[in-house]
XYZ file of C-alpha atoms in Angstrom:
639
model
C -56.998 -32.135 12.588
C -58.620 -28.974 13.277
C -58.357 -26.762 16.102
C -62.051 -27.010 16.631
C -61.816 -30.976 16.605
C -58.672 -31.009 18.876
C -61.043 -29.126 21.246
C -64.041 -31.155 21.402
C -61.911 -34.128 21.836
C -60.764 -32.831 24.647
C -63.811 -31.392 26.017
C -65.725 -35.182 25.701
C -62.024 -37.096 27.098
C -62.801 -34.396 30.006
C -66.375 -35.312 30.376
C -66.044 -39.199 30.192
C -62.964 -38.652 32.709
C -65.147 -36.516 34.906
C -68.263 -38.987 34.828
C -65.902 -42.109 35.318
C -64.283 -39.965 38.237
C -67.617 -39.565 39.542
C -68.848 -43.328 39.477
C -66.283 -43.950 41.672
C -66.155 -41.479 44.290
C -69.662 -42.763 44.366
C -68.827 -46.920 45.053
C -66.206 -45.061 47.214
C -68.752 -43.112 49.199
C -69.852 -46.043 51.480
C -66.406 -45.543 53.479
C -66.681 -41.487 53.299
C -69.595 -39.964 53.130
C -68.128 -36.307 52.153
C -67.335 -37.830 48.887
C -70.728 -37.813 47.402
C -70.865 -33.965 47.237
C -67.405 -34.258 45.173
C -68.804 -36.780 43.194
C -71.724 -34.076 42.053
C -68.780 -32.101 41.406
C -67.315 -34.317 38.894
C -70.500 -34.932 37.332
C -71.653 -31.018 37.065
C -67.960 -30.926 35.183
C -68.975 -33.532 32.845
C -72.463 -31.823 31.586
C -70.074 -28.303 31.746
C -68.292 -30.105 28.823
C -70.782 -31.819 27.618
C -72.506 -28.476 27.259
C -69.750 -27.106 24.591
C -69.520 -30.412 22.542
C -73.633 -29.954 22.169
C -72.683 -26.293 20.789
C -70.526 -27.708 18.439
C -73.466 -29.880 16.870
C -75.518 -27.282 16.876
C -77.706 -28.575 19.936
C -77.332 -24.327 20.691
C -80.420 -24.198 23.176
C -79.175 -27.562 24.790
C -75.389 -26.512 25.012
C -76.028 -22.685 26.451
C -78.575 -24.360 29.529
C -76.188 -27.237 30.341
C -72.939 -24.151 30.097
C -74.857 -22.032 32.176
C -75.478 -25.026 35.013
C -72.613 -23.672 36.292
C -72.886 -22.505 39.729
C -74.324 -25.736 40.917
C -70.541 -26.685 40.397
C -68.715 -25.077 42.738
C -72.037 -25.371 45.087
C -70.841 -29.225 45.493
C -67.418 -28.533 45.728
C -68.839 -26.338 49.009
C -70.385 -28.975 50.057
C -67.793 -31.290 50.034
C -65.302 -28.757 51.625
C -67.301 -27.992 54.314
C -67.836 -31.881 55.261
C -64.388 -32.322 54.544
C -62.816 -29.715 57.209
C -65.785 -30.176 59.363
C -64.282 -33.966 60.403
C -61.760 -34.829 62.687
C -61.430 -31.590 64.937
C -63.752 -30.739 67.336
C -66.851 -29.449 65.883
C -67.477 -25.763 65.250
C -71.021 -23.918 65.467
C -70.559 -21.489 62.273
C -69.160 -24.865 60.119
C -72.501 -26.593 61.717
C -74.243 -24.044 60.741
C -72.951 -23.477 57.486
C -73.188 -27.093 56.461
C -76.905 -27.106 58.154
C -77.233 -24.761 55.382
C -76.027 -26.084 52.592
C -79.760 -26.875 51.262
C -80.726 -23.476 51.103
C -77.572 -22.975 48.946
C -78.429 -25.488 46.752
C -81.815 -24.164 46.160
C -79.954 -20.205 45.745
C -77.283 -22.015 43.102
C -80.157 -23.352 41.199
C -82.234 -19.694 41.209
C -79.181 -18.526 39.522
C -78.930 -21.218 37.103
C -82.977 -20.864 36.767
C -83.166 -17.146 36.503
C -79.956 -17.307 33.973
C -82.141 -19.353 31.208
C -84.885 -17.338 31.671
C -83.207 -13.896 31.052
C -81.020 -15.961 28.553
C -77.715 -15.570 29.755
C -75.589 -16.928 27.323
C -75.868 -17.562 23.264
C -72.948 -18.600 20.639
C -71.645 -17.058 18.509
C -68.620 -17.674 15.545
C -65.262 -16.890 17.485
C -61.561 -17.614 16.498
C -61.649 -20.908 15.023
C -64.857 -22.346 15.717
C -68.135 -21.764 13.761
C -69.834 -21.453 17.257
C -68.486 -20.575 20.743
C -70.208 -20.526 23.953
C -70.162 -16.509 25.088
C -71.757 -14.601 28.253
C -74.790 -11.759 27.479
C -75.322 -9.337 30.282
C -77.180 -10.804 32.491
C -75.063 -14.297 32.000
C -71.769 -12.381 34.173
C -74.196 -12.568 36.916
C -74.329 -16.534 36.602
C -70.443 -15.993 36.642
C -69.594 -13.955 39.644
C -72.234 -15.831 41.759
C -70.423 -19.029 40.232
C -66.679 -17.487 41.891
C -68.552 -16.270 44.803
C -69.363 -19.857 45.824
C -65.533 -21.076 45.348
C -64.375 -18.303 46.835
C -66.337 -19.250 50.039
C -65.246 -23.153 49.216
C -61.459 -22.171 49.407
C -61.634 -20.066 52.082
C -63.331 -22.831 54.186
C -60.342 -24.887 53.001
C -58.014 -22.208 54.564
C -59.273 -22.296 57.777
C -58.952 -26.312 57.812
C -55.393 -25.734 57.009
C -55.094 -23.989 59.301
C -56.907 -26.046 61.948
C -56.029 -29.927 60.452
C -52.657 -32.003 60.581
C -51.667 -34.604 59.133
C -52.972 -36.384 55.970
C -55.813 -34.234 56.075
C -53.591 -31.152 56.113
C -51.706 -32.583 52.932
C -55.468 -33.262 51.153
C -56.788 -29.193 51.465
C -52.871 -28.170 49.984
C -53.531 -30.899 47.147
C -57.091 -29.129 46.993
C -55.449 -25.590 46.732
C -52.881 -26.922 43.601
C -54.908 -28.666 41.639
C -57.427 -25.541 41.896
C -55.191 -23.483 40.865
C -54.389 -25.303 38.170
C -57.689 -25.806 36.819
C -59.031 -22.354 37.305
C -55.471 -21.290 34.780
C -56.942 -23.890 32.507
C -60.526 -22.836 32.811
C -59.795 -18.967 32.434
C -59.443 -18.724 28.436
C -63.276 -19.803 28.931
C -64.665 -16.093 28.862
C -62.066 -14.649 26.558
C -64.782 -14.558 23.609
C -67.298 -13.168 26.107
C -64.284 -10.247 26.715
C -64.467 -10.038 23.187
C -60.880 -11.183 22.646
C -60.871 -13.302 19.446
C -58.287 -15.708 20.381
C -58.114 -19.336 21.001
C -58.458 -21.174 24.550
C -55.209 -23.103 24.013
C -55.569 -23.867 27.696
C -58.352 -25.548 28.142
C -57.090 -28.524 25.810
C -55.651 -29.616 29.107
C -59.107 -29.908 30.839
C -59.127 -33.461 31.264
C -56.357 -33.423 33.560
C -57.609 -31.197 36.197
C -60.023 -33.422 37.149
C -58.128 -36.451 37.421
C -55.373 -34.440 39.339
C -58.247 -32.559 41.891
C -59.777 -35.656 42.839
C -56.713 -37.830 43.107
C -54.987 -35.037 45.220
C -57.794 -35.256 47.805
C -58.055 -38.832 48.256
C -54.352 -39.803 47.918
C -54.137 -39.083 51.551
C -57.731 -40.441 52.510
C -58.108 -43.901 50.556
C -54.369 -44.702 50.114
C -55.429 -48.048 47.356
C -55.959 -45.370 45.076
C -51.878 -44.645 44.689
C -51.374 -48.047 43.359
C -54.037 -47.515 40.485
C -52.626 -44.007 39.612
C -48.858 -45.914 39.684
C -50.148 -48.505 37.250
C -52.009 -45.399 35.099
C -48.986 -43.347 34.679
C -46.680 -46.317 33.971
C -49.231 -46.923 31.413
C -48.952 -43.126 29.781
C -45.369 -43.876 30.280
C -44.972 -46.357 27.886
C -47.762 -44.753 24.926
C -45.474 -41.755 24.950
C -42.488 -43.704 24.383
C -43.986 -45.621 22.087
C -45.662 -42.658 20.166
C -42.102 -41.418 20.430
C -40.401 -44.229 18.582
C -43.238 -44.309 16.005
C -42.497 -40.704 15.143
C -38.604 -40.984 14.723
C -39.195 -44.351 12.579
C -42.083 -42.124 10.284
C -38.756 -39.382 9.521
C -36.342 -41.734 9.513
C -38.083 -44.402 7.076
C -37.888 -42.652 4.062
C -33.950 -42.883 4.936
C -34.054 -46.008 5.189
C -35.932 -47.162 2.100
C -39.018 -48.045 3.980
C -41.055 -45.912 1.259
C -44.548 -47.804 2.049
C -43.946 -46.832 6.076
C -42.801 -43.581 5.055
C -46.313 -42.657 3.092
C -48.453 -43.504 6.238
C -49.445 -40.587 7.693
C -48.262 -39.830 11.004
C -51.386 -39.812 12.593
C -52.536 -43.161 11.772
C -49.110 -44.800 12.987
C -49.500 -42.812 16.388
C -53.479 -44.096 16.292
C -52.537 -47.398 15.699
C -49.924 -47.818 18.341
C -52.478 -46.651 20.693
C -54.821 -49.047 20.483
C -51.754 -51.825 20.105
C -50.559 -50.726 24.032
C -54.712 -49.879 25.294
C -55.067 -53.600 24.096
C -52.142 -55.080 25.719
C -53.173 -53.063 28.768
C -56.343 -54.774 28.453
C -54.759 -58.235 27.837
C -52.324 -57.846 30.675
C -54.254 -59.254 33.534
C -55.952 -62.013 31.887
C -52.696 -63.100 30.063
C -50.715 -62.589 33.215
C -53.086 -64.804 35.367
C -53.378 -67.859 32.740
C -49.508 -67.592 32.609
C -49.497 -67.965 36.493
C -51.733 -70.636 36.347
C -49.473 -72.337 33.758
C -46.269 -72.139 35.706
C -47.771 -72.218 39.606
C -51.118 -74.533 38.682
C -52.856 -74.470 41.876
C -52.175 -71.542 43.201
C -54.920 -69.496 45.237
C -53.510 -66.128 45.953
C -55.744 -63.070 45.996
C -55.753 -59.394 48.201
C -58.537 -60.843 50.446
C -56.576 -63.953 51.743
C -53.460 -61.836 51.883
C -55.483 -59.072 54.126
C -57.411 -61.886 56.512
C -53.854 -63.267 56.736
C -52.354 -59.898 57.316
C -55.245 -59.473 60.354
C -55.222 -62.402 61.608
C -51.209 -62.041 62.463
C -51.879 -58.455 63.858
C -54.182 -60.498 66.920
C -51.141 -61.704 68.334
C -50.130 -60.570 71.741
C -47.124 -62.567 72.033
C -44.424 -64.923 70.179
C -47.057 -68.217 71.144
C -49.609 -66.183 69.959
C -47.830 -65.794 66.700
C -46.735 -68.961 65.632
C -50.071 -70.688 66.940
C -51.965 -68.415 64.354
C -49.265 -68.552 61.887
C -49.339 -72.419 62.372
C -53.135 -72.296 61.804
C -53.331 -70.182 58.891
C -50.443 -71.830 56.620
C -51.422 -75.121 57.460
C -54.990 -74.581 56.521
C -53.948 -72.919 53.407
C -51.279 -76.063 52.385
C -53.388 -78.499 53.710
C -50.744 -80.656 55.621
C -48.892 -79.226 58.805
C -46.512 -76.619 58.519
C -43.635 -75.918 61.289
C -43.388 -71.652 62.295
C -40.392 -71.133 64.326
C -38.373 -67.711 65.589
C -35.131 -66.842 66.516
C -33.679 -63.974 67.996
C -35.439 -62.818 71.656
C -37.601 -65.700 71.743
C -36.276 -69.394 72.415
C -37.142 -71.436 69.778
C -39.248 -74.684 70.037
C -37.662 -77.697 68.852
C -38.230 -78.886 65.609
C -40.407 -82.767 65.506
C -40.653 -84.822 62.221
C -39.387 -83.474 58.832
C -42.818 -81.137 57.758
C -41.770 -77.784 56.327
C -41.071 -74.707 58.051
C -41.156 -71.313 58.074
C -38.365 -69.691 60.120
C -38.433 -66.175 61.058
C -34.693 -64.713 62.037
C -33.835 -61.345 63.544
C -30.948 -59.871 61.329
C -29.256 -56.410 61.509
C -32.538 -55.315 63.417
C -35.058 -56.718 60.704
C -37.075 -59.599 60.194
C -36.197 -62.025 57.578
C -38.141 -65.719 56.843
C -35.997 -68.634 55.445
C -37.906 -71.897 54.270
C -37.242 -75.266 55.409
C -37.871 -78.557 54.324
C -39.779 -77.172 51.041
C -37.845 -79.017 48.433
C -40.410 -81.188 47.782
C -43.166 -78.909 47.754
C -45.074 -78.196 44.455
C -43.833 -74.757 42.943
C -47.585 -72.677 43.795
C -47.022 -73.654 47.633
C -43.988 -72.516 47.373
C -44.759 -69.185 46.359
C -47.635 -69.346 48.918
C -45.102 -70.236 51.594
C -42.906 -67.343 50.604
C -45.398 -64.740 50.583
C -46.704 -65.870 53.680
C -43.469 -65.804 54.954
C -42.828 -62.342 54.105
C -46.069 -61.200 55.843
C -45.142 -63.250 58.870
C -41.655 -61.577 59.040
C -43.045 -57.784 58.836
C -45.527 -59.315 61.617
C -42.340 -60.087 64.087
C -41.206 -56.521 63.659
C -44.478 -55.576 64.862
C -44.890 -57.594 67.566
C -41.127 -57.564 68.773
C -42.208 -52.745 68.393
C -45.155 -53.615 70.460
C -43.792 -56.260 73.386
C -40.739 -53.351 73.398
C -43.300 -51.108 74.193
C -45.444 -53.052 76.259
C -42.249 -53.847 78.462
C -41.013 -49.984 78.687
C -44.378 -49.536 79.973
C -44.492 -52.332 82.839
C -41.406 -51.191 83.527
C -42.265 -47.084 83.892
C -45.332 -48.254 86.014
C -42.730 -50.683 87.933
C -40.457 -47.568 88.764
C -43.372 -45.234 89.396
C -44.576 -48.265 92.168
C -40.944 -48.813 93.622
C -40.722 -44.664 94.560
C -43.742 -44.885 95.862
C -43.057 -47.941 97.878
C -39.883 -46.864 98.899
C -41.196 -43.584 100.470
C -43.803 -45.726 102.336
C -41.171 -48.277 103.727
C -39.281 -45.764 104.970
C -41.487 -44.566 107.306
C -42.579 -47.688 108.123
C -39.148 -48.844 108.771
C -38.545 -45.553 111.329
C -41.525 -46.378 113.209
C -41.335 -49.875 113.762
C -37.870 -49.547 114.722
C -38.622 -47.695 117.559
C -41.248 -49.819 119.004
C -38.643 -52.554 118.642
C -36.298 -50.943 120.393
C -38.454 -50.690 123.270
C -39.687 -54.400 123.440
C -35.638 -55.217 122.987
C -35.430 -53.011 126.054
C -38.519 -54.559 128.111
C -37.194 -58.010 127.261
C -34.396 -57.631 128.845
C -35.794 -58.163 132.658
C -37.361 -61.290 131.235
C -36.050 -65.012 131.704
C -33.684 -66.241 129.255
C -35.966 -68.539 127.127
C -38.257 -65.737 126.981
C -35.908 -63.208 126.038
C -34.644 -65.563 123.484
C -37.762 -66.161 121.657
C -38.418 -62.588 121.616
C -35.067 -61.496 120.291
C -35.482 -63.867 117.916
C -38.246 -62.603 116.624
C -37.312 -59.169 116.498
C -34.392 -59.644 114.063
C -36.518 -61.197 111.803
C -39.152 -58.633 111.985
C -35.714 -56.388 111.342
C -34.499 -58.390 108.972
C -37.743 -58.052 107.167
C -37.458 -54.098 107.332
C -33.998 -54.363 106.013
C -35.012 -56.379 102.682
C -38.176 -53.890 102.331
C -35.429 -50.769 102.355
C -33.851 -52.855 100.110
C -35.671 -53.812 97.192
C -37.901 -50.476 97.453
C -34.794 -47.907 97.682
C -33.083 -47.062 94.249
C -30.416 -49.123 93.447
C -27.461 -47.143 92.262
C -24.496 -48.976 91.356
C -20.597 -48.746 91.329
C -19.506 -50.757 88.475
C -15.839 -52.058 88.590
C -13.920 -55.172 87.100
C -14.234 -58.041 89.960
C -12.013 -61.083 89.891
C -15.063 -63.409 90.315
C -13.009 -66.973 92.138
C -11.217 -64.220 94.872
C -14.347 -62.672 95.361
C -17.082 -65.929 95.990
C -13.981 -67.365 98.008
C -13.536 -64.756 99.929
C -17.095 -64.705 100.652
C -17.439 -68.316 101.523
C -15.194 -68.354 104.271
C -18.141 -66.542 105.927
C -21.329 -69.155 105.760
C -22.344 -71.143 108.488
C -22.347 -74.464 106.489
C -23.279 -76.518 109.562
C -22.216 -79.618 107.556
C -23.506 -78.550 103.865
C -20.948 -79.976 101.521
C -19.990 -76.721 98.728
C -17.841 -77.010 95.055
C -16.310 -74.040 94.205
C -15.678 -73.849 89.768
C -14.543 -70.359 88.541
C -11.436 -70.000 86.277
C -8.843 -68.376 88.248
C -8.628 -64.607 86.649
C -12.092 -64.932 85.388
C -13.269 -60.925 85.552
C -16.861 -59.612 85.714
C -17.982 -55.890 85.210
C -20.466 -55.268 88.083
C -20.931 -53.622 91.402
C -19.059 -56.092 93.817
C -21.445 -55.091 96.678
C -24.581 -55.673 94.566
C -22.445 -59.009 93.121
C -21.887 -60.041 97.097
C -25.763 -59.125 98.303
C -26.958 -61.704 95.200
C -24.815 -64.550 95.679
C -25.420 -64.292 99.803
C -29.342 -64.297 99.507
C -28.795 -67.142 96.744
C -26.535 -69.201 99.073
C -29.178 -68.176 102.141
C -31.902 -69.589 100.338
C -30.430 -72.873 99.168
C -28.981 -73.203 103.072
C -32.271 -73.145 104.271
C -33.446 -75.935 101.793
C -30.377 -78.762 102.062
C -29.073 -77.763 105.511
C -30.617 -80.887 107.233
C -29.959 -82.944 104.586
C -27.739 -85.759 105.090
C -25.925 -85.161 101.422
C -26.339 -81.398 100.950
C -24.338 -79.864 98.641
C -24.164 -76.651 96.857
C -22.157 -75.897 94.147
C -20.894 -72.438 92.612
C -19.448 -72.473 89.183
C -18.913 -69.803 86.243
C -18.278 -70.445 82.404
C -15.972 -68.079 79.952
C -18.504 -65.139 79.568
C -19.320 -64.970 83.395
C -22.146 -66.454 83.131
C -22.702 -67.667 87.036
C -24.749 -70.705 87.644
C -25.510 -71.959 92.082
C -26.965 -75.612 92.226
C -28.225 -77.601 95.070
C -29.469 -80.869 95.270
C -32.528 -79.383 97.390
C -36.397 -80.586 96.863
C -37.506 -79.671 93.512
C -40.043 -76.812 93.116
C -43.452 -77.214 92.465
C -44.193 -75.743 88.824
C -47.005 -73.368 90.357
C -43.937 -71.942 92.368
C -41.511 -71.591 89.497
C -43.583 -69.518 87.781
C -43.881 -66.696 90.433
C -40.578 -67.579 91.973
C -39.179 -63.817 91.709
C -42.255 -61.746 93.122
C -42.020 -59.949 96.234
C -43.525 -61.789 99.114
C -43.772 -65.489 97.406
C -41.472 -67.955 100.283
C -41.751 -71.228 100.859
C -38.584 -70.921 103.518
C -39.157 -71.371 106.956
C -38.751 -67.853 108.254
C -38.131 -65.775 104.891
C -39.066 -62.991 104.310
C -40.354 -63.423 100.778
C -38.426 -60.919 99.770
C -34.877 -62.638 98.808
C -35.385 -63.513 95.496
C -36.972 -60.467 94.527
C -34.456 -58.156 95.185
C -32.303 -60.162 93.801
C -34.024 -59.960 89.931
C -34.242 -55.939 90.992
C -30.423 -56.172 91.130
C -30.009 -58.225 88.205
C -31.919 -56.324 86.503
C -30.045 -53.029 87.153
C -26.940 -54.585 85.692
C -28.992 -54.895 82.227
C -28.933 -58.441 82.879
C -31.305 -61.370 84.931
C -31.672 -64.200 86.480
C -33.792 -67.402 85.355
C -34.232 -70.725 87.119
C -33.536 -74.146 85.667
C -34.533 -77.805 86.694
C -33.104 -79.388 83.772
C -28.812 -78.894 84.323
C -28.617 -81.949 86.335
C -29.729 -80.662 89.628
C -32.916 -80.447 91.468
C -32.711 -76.451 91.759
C -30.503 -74.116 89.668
C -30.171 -70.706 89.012
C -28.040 -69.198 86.184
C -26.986 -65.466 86.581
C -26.742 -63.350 82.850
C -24.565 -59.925 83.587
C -24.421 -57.340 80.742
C -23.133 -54.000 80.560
C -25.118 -51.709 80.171
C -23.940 -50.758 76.648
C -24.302 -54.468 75.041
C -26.916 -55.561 77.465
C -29.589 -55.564 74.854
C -27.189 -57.097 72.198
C -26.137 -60.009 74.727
C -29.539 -60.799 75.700
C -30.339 -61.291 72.013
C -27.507 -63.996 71.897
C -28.379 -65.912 74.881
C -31.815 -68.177 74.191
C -34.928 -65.918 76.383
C -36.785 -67.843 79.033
C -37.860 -64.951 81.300
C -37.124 -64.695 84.919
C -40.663 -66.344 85.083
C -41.413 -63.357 87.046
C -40.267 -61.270 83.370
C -42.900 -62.644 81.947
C -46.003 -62.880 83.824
């Protein structure tokens, strides 16, 4: 092969790259508009080459005008830098006004190309090793320097949206700056015969990859599908150099090895030969690979648009219900008979019903992993559905459990921010209704006895009130020590007015807790308060206090159930149903649950009418222990 064929090759590979580049960026253009402009880049590159393979065949005239085309370019690549910078910051006038401009460029870039035909500004002549060579007259190294004016301008644009851009779009202009580097080390042997230097543009053999590697280094960043093509491309080039490779050591080593008739094939024709074997089986591939997936999972209705419908439909989710409804729904639909979706970890699961298949989502080692249930009998394609839908539900719980962690550190900011602001407002409410209180305590005391008694009365509750407001607004701030739990609730017993109430007392003797004892003494009071003031006139009250091997501490009574529209905001401030509460009881309770990492839920289903069940954590494992213990929110946790 001559060196004047090697280079024509490579001048039309560079063209049809360059056009096929272009076609693309065009189809690709509906999603970003900049990339038009870099498609007329590609194709102004493809007629650049096109221009020296017309030489070649002697189309001179043809070949010189299509050469000297030039500055329109870099004109587009302008373009496209300017749109390309000009997106994503805040806008700037001279950018505005440049790319405002950019038609009166156009129409200077094509004076030049205009006035460089008529004044003839490039002929060809014989040069090194080819009977004919594009080369520059005088009045073509106008056409040039205009030609590097314009990309000088391009590339400094791109500077100042280095400078200015982060990000993906910061990684795009340096991919910009590489590749035209590279290119313009390829494209530089171009004007050695017009320097008069007889001597053979070795470089610009490698043409055909600038292209490929400018435009693929600016949208690597922007339209990230196009990574997975170039993966498949270069595993593809992998494997025709290896095999090109392995045909050239068997062509020297067959003579060796008495394979004379291999050994008289030239070398070329094995290496063209293998080529087209792998560009055929590269063709075959997907066809082949789909009938043998049809073969082995017949039924099977995978493609990228269910997978990203399924993939958006998950992201809607706001919460675990949320999740396994739409999960649910979508593999369900897809199998067409019902499907189970359950989760462990945070969330309590719901109970399994009947023996359909499910997809169970566990929290392991801080990821998500799916398991499949109940799919023995499940044809092999629905099985492979099932699994990848499982593996897109998983990654979906990681999300959700990222966003509901976020979501909660949130409320919980906002929460704080509220408290401090409450607490500075109860505090000065607290000092100046004291003081009027004082003085009616005073007044009251001339009064008669029932009248002093009913105001009294009412003044420690309006105190009382003030108290539990200081309370669950101040910051709590706790002592933690180890507490022997039985000594602690017994010694605290001995203190209630039962008036009759009948009490159980079942805590392990030694049983320790970590936790402030006050804070430990102020819950279980406003617990045993509250149930008091529920079973006190009951003939058969009884309360009972118990606590199992990880301190878990649970209070029943055998009070009136709740109504369900109380359960569920039985922890806010200011929600009582007890004759002269104060609403706030309960509350301050979950606020000092809560500051021992741990909470406080209540249960109708232990045996009693009313329970509550106490969860203390330091504040070390408090995360890991609420992960092992099944999650139904404080029901205020929640809502």
């Amino acid at each position: 092969m001559s060196l004047q064929t090697a280079f024509e090759i490579m001048m039309m590979v560079t063209s049809g790259c360059a056009l096929l580049v272009s076609g693309w960026l065009l189809w690709q253009s509906q999603r970003q508009r900049d990339l038009i402009a870099l498609a007329g880049f590609g194709l102004m590159m493809a007629l650049w080459c096109a221009g020296h393979v017309a030489i070649f065949h002697h189309l001179t005239a043809l070949g010189v005008m299509l050469v000297l085309a030039n500055p329109l370019m870099p004109t587009f690549f302008l373009d496209f830098a300017v749109r390309f910078v000009n997106r994503g910051v805040a806008r700037q006038p001279w950018l505005d006004r440049l790319e405002r401009s950019m038609g009166l460029i156009y129409a200077l870039s094509m004076a030049v190309v205009l006035l460089s035909w008529w004044l003839q500004g490039g002929t060809a002549v014989a040069v090194a090793s080819f009977h004919q060579f594009f080369v520059f007259s005088s009045s073509g190294w106008f056409n040039l320097a205009y030609s590097v004016l314009v990309g000088i301008l391009a590339h400094g644009v791109l500077s100042w949206g280095f400078l200015t851009h982060q990000g993906n779009r910061r990684r795009s202009i340096v991919a910009m700056f590489v590749s035209g580097g590279w290119g313009l080390l390829l494209a530089t042997s171009f004007v050695f015969p017009s320097l008069g230097l007889d001597t053979y543009p070795y470089p610009m053999l490698l043409l055909p990859s600038y292209v490929v590697v400018l435009v693929y280094g600016v949208v690597r960043y922007q339209i990230l599908e196009v990574n997975a093509w170039v993966n498949r491309a270069l595993l593809w080039v992998g494997m025709m150099l290896l095999i090109l490779g392995v045909i050239a050591l068997l062509g020297a080593l067959a003579g060796q090895l008495g394979m004379q008739a291999l050994a008289n094939v030239p070398g070329w024709q094995l290496w063209l030969y293998s080529a087209l074997v792998l560009v055929l089986a590269a063709l075959l591939y997907q066809p082949l690979n789909t009938l043998v997936g049809r073969l082995v999972y017949p039924g099977l209705k995978l493609d990228q648009l269910l997978l990203d419908r399924w993939r958006n439909q998950l992201k809607t989710a706001q919460s675990w219900d949320d999740l396994g409804v739409v999960a649910q729904s979508l593999i369900s639909h897809q199998l067409g008979q019902p499907v189970q979706v359950r989760f462990l970890g945070r969330y309590e699961p719901s109970p399994r019903s009947g023996n359909d298949p499910c997809i169970q989502c566990r929290q392991l080692g801080g990821a998500w992993e799916f398991e499949l249930l109940d799919w023995s009998d499940i044809t092999p394609a629905l099985r492979l559905t099932g699994e990848v839908f499982g593996s897109l539900l998983a990654s979906s719980c990681g999300v959700l459990e990222r966003s509901l962690m976020l979501a909660e550190a949130e409320r919980a900011r906002l929460a704080e921010q509220h408290l401090v602001e409450l607490g500075g407002l109860s505090a000065a409410m607290a000092h100046e209704l004291r003081n009027p209180l004082n003085i009616i305590a005073m007044a009251a005391a001339g009064a008669d006895a029932e009248t002093r008694g009913h105001i009294q009365t009412q003044i420690k509750r309006a105190d009382r009130l003030i108290s539990d407001m200081l309370v669950y607004s101040g910051k709590l701030t706790l002592q933690r020590q180890p507490i022997q739990l039985q000594a602690m609730v017994q010694a605290l017993l001995v203190h209630v007015d039962w008036h009759g109430v009948r009490h159980e007392l079942a805590i392990a003797e030694g049983l320790e807790i970590n936790a402030d004892p006050h804070r430990v003494q102020q819950v279980l009071v406003n617990l045993i308060d509250n149930a008091l003031a529920f079973i006190r006139n009951q003939a058969d009250g009884c309360l009972r206090i118990e606590a199992d091997t990880q301190g878990v501490i649970r209070l029943h009574n055998n009070g009136p159930t709740l109504p369900e529209e109380l359960a569920t905001t039985l922890f806010r401030p200011f929600v009582s149903k007890r004759p002269g509460g104060s609403g706030l009881g309960l509350a301050i309770v979950r606020r000092i649950m809560e500051a021992h990492g741990g909470y406080i839920r209540y249960r109708a289903d232990l045996g009693w009418p009313v329970s509550f069940e106490l969860f203390f954590a330091a504040p070390a494992a408090a995360q890991a222990d609420a992960a092992d213990i099944p999650f139904i929110a404080a029901q205020e946790s929640s809502s």
